[in-house]
């Protein structure tokens, strides 16, 4: 159900082989052009000074997207390995677009074992996760409605979750930065539901003196406080999350000891699951019961019995849509799902080692001896990930000539317009760039549309303890790249 059919595999192989000569010609051309170091533009030097960043903190390459002349406008510390933060997602998403195709979808088969009579199933329901990155609450609702469409209102048995498609190690969500409740720290899962996160929406009612709280998705076995008192009239919004004094450590209970300022209006607070491994079971049962379904057994992990055929299949949005979410909004767990899918398609089971090997082979095919990035988890949420700005720039040159270029370009935030670049102070709309930020890292990478009509690849990474002050430096680089007349 999930694997690529043999005809499609042959089509993909013909595409790869048929385009090999053109790919290697381009890669050979850019590979022969090792950019020499060049002086930084004066406005960039000035921005570095204002940000109190040394020149050695910045690595940058600006080159013609089509390898025109001059091939490189700017190169500074271009071959120094740096931590790229989330611009590493460009490697993951471009590799996926190339290998899986923009129209690729994830399938989640649902199996019904037993007999249905008078609305009751005497047997089990099996939901087989295959890595869908976007099985969000709305699509879980649709899946459960389709299950009811099989004539089932009561399950006299269990709902079994098959998550064996991914073989990934147990993940400590606090390990990276000590923030286990931040959704960006969620771990990948073959059955990833709502990014392993809940969303709390606070709606103030001044007349009643309280803020009502909506929780999505519904979770079975969790006691959730329905409202919280409003703060004193005239209280500024300020640190409204801190003012709530939320108690979220107990997976079975959510409560608030504080107040909510009415001045905040409606606010949304996404929170990662306190019990990540048990979240899928709670969400599946919660949604089933929310829709009026009954369950006499439990929701548990297990494996689909051999020979059982699916009753129906829930299909994800296309890879092109998923890649837009990954790059526009820098979704870490979705990026990891995409990377692991590369291994799942090739090996039948997904591991990080297997995914990195698939990516390595693809990189060698597309970019020859250009230095391979150390991708780690493919999302950039890593202290170990490394690449050179020169290698990433050359990948973006190759991508510009690729059939997947329109989908990759459309996935990138537009400067001053949307995604993670909506607050950029650079020339609005002149650049499509992925952003990246971690403690000690700030980065951009993508394409700049210049005044002359030419397109440039821009990759810039700041690694420094004061990297958080580097946004004006990166904006100045975008503007300088756009002014080529």
CSV table of N, CA and C in Angstrom, one decimal, residues 35 50 85 90 108 169 198 203 217 243 254 305 321-322 358 445 468 478 480:
chain,number,residue,atom,x,y,z
A,35,UNK,N,35.0,29.1,-4.9
A,35,UNK,CA,35.0,30.6,-4.8
A,35,UNK,C,36.2,31.0,-3.8
A,50,UNK,N,27.6,47.0,14.2
A,50,UNK,CA,26.5,47.4,15.1
A,50,UNK,C,26.0,46.2,15.9
A,85,UNK,N,21.6,25.3,11.6
A,85,UNK,CA,20.2,25.3,12.2
A,85,UNK,C,19.2,24.8,11.1
A,90,UNK,N,16.5,22.4,4.0
A,90,UNK,CA,16.6,22.5,2.5
A,90,UNK,C,17.1,21.2,1.9
A,108,UNK,N,-2.4,5.9,5.3
A,108,UNK,CA,-2.6,5.3,6.6
A,108,UNK,C,-3.7,4.3,6.5
A,169,UNK,N,14.9,5.4,18.1
A,169,UNK,CA,15.2,5.3,19.5
A,169,UNK,C,14.2,6.1,20.3
A,198,UNK,N,-1.0,19.4,21.9
A,198,UNK,CA,-2.3,19.9,22.1
A,198,UNK,C,-2.3,21.4,21.9
A,203,UNK,N,-10.4,32.2,25.4
A,203,UNK,CA,-11.3,33.2,24.9
A,203,UNK,C,-12.0,33.9,26.1
A,217,UNK,N,-6.4,18.2,20.3
A,217,UNK,CA,-7.6,17.4,20.1
A,217,UNK,C,-8.1,16.9,21.4
A,243,UNK,N,1.4,34.3,33.6
A,243,UNK,CA,0.3,34.7,34.5
A,243,UNK,C,-0.7,33.5,34.8
A,254,UNK,N,-4.7,18.8,33.4
A,254,UNK,CA,-4.3,20.2,33.1
A,254,UNK,C,-5.0,21.2,34.0
A,305,UNK,N,-2.4,-8.0,11.8
A,305,UNK,CA,-2.3,-9.4,11.5
A,305,UNK,C,-2.0,-9.7,10.1
A,321,UNK,N,2.8,20.0,-0.6
A,321,UNK,CA,2.2,20.7,0.5
A,321,UNK,C,2.9,20.6,1.8
A,322,UNK,N,3.3,19.4,2.1
A,322,UNK,CA,4.0,19.1,3.3
A,322,UNK,C,5.3,19.9,3.4
A,358,UNK,N,20.4,6.8,2.5
A,358,UNK,CA,19.7,7.1,1.3
A,358,UNK,C,20.1,8.5,0.8
A,445,UNK,N,19.1,30.8,3.7
A,445,UNK,CA,19.6,30.2,2.5
A,445,UNK,C,18.4,30.1,1.5
A,468,UNK,N,22.0,35.9,18.0
A,468,UNK,CA,20.7,36.5,18.1
A,468,UNK,C,20.6,37.9,17.6
A,478,UNK,N,20.7,40.3,2.1
A,478,UNK,CA,19.6,40.2,1.1
A,478,UNK,C,19.5,41.4,0.3
A,480,UNK,N,21.8,43.7,-0.3
A,480,UNK,CA,23.0,43.9,-1.2
A,480,UNK,C,22.9,42.9,-2.4
